[in-house]
XYZ file of C-alpha atoms in Angstrom:
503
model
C 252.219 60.730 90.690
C 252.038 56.980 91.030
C 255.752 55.265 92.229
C 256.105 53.365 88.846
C 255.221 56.417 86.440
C 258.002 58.613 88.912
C 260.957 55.826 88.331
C 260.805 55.162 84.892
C 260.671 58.903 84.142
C 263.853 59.470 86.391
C 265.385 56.492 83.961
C 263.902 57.889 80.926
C 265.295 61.486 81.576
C 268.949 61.252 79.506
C 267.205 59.800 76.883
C 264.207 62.379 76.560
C 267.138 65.314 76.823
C 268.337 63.471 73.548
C 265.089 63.060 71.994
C 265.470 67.133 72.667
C 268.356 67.582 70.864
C 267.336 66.311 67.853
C 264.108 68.103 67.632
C 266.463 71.190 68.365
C 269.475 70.135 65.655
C 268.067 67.911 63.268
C 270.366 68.141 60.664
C 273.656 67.979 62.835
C 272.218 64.393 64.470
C 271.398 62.981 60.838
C 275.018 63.857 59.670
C 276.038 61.891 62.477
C 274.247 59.535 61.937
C 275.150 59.030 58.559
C 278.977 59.205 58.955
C 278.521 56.571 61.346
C 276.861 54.244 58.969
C 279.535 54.826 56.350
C 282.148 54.333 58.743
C 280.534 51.344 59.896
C 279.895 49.294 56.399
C 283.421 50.593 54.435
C 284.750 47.003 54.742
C 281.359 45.168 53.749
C 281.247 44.028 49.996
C 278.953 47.167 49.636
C 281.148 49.933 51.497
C 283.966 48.345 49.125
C 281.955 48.403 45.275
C 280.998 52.572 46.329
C 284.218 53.046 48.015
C 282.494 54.107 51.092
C 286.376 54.785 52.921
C 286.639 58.382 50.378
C 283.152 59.598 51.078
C 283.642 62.969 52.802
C 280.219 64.441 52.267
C 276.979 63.564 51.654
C 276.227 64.656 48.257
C 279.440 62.396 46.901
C 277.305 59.735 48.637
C 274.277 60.345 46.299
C 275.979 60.521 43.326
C 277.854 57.326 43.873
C 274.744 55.029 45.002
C 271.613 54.406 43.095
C 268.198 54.696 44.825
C 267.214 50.857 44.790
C 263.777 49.152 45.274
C 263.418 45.547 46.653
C 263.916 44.246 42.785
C 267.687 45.944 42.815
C 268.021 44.795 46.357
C 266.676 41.328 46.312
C 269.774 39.208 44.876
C 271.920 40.620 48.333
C 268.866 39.581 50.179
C 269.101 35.763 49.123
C 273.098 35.677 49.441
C 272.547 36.767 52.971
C 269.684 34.347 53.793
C 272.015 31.525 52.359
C 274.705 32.696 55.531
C 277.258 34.764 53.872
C 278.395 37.852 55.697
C 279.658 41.013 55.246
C 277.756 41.520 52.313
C 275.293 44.579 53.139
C 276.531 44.794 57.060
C 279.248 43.756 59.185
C 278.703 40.267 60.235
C 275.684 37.799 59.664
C 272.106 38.163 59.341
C 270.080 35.847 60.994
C 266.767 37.601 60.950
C 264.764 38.404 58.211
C 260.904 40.787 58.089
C 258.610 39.313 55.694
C 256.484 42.153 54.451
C 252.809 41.869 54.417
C 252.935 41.883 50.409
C 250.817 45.295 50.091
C 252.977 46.524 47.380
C 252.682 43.689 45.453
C 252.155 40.066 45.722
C 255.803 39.396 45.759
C 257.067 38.373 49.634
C 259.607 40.490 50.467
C 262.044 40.034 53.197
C 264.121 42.569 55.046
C 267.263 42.465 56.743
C 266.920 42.950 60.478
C 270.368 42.859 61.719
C 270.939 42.702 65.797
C 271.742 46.844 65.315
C 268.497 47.548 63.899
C 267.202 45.257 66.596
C 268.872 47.401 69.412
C 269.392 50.540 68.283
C 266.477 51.329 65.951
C 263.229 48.826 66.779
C 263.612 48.692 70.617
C 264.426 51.573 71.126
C 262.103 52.661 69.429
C 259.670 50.938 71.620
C 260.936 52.169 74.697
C 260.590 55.766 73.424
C 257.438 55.383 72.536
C 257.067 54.649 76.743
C 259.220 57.637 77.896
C 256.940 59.961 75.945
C 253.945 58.615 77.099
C 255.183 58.598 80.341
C 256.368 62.770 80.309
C 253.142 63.296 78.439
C 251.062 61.974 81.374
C 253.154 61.604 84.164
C 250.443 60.263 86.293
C 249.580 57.146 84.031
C 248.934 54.042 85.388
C 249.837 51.945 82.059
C 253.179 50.830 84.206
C 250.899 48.795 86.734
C 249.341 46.051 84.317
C 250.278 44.518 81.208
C 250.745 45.285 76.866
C 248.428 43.382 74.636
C 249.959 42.753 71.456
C 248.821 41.171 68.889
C 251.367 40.051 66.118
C 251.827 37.747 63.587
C 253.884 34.420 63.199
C 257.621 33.442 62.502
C 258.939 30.323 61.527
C 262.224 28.731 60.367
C 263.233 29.399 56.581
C 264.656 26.449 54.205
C 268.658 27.883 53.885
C 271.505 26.410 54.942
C 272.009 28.554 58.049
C 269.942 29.586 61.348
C 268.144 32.317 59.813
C 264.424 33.205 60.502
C 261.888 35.272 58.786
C 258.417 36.596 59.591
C 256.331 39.198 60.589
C 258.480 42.268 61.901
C 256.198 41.508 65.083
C 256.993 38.622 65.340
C 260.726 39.109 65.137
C 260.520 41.964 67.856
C 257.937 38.795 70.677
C 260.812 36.535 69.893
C 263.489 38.535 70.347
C 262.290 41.026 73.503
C 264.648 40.693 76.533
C 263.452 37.606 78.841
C 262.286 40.356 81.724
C 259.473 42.135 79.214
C 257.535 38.909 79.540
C 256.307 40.142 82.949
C 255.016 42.989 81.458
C 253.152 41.604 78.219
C 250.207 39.135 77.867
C 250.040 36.795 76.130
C 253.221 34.832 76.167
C 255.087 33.889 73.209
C 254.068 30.635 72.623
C 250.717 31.975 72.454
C 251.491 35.346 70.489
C 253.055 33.784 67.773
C 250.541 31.354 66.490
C 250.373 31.250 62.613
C 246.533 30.013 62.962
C 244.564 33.237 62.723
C 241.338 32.135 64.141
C 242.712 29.708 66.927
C 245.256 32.325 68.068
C 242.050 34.739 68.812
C 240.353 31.656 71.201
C 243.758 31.753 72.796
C 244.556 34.934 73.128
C 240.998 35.844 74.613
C 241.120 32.997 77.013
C 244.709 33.760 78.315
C 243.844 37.295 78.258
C 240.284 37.845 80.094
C 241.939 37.141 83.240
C 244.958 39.926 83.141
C 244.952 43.598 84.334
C 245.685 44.810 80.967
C 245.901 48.913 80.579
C 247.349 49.028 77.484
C 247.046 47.681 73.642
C 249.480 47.889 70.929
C 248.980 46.745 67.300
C 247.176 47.437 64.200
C 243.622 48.844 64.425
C 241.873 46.443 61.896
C 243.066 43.788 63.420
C 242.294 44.600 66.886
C 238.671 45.406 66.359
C 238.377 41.513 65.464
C 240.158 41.170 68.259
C 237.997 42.822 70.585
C 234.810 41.717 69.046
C 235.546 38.174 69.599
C 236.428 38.803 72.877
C 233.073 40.984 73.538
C 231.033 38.339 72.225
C 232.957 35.440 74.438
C 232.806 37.327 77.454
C 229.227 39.043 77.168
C 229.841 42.120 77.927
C 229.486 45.087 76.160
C 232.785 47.491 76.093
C 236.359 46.381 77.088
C 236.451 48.514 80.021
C 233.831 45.982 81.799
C 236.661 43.699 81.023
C 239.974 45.615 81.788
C 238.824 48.618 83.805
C 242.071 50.095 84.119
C 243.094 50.310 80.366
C 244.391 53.225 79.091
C 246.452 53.367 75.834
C 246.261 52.010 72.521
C 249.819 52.493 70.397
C 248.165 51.612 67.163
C 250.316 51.986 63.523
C 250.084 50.118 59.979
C 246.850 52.080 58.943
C 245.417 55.437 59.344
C 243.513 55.251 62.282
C 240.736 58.001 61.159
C 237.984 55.289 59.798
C 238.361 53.317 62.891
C 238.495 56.113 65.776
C 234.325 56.329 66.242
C 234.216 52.416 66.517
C 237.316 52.875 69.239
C 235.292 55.539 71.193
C 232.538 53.365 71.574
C 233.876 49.838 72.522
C 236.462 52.015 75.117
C 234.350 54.617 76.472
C 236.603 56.608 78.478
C 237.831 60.169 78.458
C 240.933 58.722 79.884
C 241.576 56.424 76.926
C 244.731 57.384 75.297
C 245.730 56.524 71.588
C 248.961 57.212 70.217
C 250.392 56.406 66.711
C 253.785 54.904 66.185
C 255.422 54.388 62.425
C 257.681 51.281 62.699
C 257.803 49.431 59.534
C 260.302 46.452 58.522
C 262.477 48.559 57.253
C 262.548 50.329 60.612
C 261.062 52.984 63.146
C 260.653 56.253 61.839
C 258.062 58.295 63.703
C 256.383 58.489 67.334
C 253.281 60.778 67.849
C 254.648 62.762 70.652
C 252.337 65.433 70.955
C 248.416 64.539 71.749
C 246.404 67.349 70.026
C 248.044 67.318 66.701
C 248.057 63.854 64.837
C 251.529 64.441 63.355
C 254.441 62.291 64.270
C 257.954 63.320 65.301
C 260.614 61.680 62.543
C 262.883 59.740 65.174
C 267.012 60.932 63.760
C 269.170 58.949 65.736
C 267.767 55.448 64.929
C 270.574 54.530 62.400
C 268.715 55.616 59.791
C 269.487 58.456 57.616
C 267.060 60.269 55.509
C 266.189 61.450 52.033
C 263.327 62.043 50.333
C 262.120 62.485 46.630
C 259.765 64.157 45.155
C 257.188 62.692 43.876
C 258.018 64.272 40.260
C 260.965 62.542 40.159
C 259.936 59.102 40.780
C 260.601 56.885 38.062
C 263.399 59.021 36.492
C 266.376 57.185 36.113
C 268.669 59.784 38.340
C 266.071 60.919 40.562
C 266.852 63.943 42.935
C 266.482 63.529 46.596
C 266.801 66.153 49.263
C 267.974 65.849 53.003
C 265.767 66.796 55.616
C 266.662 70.560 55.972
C 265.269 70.911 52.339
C 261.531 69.291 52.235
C 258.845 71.819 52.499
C 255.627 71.943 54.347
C 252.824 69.845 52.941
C 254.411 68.461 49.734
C 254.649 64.472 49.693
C 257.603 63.152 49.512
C 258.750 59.392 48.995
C 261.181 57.951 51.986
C 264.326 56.947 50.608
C 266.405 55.266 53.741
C 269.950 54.147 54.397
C 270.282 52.328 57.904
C 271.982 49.597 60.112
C 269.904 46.953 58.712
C 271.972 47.134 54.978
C 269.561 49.296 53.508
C 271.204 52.066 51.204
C 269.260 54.729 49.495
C 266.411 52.170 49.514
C 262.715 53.411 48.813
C 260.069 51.728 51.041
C 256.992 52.560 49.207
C 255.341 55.080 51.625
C 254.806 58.773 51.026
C 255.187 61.385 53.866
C 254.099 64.959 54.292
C 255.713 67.210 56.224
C 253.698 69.690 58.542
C 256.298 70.736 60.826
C 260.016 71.593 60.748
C 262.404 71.874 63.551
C 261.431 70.009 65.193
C 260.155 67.741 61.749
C 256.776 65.969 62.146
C 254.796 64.549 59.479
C 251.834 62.425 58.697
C 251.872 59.632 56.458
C 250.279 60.511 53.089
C 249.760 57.184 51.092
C 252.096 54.661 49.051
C 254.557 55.649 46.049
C 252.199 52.573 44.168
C 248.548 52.733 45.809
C 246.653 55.458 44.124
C 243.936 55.893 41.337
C 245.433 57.693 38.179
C 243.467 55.790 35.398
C 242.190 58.984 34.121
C 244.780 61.269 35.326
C 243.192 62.427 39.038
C 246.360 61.178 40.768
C 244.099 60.005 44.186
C 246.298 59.034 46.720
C 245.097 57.318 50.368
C 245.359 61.204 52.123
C 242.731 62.337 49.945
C 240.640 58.874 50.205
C 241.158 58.955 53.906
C 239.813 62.825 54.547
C 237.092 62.162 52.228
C 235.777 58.835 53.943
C 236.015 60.968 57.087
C 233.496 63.754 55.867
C 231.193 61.280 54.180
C 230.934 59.306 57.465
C 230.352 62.352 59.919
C 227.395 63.488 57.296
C 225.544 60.360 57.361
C 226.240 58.549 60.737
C 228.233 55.492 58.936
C 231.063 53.584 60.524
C 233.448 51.666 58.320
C 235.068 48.611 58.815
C 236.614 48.175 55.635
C 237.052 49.562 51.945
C 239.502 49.568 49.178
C 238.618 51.160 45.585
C 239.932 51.279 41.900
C 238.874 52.631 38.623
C 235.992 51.836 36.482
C 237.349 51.618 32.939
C 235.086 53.609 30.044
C 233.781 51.687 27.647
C 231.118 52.421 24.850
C 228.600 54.102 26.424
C 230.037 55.550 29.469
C 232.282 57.180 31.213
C 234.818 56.108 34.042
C 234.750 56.335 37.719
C 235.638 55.313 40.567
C 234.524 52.122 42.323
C 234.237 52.178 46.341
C 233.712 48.769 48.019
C 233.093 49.490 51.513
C 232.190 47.132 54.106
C 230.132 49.014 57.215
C 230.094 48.467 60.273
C 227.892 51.023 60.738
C 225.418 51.602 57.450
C 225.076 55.497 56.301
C 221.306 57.039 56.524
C 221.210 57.157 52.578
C 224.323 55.695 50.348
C 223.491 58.513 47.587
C 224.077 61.338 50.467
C 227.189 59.107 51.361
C 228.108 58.632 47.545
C 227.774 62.958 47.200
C 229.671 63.840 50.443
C 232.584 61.514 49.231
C 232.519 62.853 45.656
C 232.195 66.519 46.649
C 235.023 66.102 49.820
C 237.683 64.507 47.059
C 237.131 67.374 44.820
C 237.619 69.414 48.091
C 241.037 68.065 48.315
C 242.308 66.796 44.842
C 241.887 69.849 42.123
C 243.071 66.778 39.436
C 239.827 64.712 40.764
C 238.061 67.865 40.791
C 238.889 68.662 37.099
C 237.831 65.058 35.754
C 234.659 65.555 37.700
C 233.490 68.991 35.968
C 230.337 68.526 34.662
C 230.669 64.835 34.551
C 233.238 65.403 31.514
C 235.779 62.769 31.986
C 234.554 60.952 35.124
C 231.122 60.333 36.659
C 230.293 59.870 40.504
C 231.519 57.221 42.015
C 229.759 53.786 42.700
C 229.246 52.645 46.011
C 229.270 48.822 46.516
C 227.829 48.150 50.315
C 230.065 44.899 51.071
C 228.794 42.227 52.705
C 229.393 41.709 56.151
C 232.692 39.448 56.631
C 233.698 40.063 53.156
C 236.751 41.519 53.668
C 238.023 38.962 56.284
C 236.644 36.111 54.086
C 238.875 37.467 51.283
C 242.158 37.885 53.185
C 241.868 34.216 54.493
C 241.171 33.179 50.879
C 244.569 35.365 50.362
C 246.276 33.539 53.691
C 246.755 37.207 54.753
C 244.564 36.793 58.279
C 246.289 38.832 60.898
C 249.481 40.394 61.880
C 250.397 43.052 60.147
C 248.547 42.359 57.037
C 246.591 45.144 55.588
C 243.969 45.543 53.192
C 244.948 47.560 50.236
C 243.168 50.791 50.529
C 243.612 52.332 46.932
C 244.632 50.179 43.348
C 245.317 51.595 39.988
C 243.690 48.722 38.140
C 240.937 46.308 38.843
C 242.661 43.184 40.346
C 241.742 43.090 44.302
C 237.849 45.060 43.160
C 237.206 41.882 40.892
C 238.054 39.226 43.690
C 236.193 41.047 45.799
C 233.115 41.381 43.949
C 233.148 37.281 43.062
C 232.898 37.216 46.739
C 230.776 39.850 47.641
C 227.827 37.431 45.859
């Protein structure tokens, strides 16, 4: 076992002996964990208006406070970007996450107070490590440096020091001075708001390190590494960094990029490992390397509910605790945590495929799915179906998203793929079948529309140009970072844009 791999597991032992316990008593850490945060914010202007000081159990909790979204939440948000404390949290917020906008257009920006920092984010970052590091003890990933590739932060307009930006971002600027020595490139580098320049710099500064492992989103990493291929001349990135070895990758589902992984970092001993750490906060590690689940990290500061997706939109929707989800329903997150988040729905959907200890994958977005005609297609089903259509034809994809065609006189409705390949299928119309027949596989609602053609017809493949995509998130000023492409859209909006530019 190399030296480095044996002394950061002797460090890492306590913790991964608590990371035990809560895969062991999952429900006796959350109830800790929740007292704790009601304990903590009794005094706060929020703790005071739900009289946080007589909760005794949980339930009184959930009768008392009212699952929010960022619209119910946002009017705290701007009182504590304008310096006023104890509002949400003990104390001041200085920080703020700027989401990426993929549930709506809107900028949103989340409270990251210097708990969440500590206690949820990093640590969350250093368990991702100490797993790594007990799953394959004799790693070398300790002996070179992290990639990372984040976004940009810069100073908001209020009248006190507060920041906002990407949540990676927040975490470059904020990382203990010492982490420097192990990450490439430096700050003044890594956060760059110019997409396109940052890549010349990061590839320059980069090139030259012994970098073994990569961390960010997948998307944006395959630019990443293209433009570096292409620069250097060679043709995979071990040619380049010979002794890389993981790639902690989160954001998207990495399925429709794994093939194009495999082939610019061909190596049996290339590791990938999925991480779910969202502005709101860290919720899931993939701790275990032949099942893509993800362990739900429970003593974060963040306790958990989640809501069936029947009862979204109701005006007193029910929620259950973690000891009450079942296996392979999908649920919507509702979180309370040590940023000043209370009951507050993120927008993502889990499924649960494990309990005690409780992994899950994540199974789309409580707003990106196709229902015009009552099929109910969320990004799970789009993602599985993709998968099969690809293996039967040989196609790679770089990018898609879809929506509905509407019926009109004449015809019926469907759905609309635009899908950008980096790799083109042997025959679209064996791609278009595969896709159609593999939804129906795993959506009886799409499968019902499709009978016979009655309600919907196949769907319509649109082979994007190449660069389309990219050219329309610059268009958006969404190069980079953490922004994502919106896989799945009830109505026509981001198909329509595209298509002006797919001409």
């Amino acid at each position: 076992m190399p030296i480095i791999s044996s002394i950061v597991g002797l460090f890492n032992a306590r913790r991964l002996s608590q990371i035990d316990l809560f895969r062991k008593a999952p429900m006796e850490v959350q109830e800790s964990v929740f007292f704790s945060l009601i304990e903590e914010a009794r005094q706060t202007e929020w703790g005071r208006q739900y009289d946080y000081s007589s909760i005794r159990k949980i339930d009184q909790y959930q009768e008392r406070v009212p699952v929010q979204g960022y619209e119910e939440f946002e009017p705290y948000v701007e009182r504590l970007r304008h310096g006023e404390k104890d509002v949400l949290w003990p104390g001041v917020t200085r920080w703020f996450a700027k989401s990426s906008g993929t549930t709506s257009s809107k900028s949103k920006f989340i409270p990251v107070t210097k708990e969440a920092l500590e206690a949820c984010h990093f640590r969350g970052g250093r368990d991702v490590l100490a797993i790594y590091n007990d799953n394959y003890p004799d790693n070398q990933v300790f002996s070179g440096k992290t990639l990372t590739l984040g976004g940009s932060h810069q100073i908001n307009h209020f009248s006190n020091d507060s920041y906002y930006g990407d949540l990676s971002a927040i975490l470059i600027e904020n990382l203990p001075f010492w982490t420097q020595f192990f990450k490439t490139p430096g700050s003044d580098v890594a956060l760059m708001e110019e997409w396109e320049e940052k890549l010349k710099k990061i590839t320059k500064v980069t090139i030259k390190e012994n970098v073994t492992s990569l961390a960010g989103v997948p998307s944006w990493f395959l630019v990443l590494i293209k433009h570096i291929l292409k620069t250097t001349g060679r043709k995979n990135l071990l040619e380049i960094w010979p002794n890389l070895e993981l790639f902690i990758h989160g954001g998207i589902n990495f399925t429709p990029y794994r093939e194009q992984y495999k082939e610019l970092i061909p190596s049996e001993e290339m590791h990938y490992m999925e991480t779910y750490n969202a502005s709101e906060g860290f919720f899931g590690i993939q701790d275990d390397p032949a099942s893509s689940s993800m362990l739900l990290m429970l003593d974060y500061g963040i306790f958990y509910e989640f809501m069936p997706m029947g009862e979204l939109g109701k005006e007193n929707p029910k929620t259950l605790v973690l000891d009450e989800v079942e296996l392979n329903k999908d649920y919507a997150i509702i979180i309370s945590t040590n940023g000043g988040l209370w009951r507050y729905m993120i927008g993502d959907t889990v499924r649960f495929t494990h309990r005690y200890p409780f992994k899950f994958i994540i199974s789309g977005r409580t707003k990106h799915f196709i229902n015009a005609f009552g099929e109910e297609v969320i990004i799970d089903n789009a993602t599985r179906a993709l998968d099969a259509a690809c293996k039967a034809t040989g196609a790679v994809i770089r990018e898609y998203t879809a929506g509905p065609l509407y019926m009109s006189t004449g015809s019926k409705g469907a759905h609309q793929w635009i899908i950008e390949f980096e790799k083109h299928p042997d025959s679209v119309d064996k791609f278009r079948e595969v896709l159609d027949k593999a939804l129906q596989d795993v959506n009886s609602d799409y499968e019902a529309k499709r009978y016979k053609s009655i309600t919907l017809d196949p769907p319509d493949i649109v082979v994007a140009r190449e660069g389309l995509f990219f050219d329309w998130m610059k268009s958006r000023n969404k190069l980079g970072g953490q922004n994502k492409v919106p896989r799945l859209s009830n109505n026509r909006d981001y198909l329509d844009d595209l298509l002006k530019l797919n001409q």
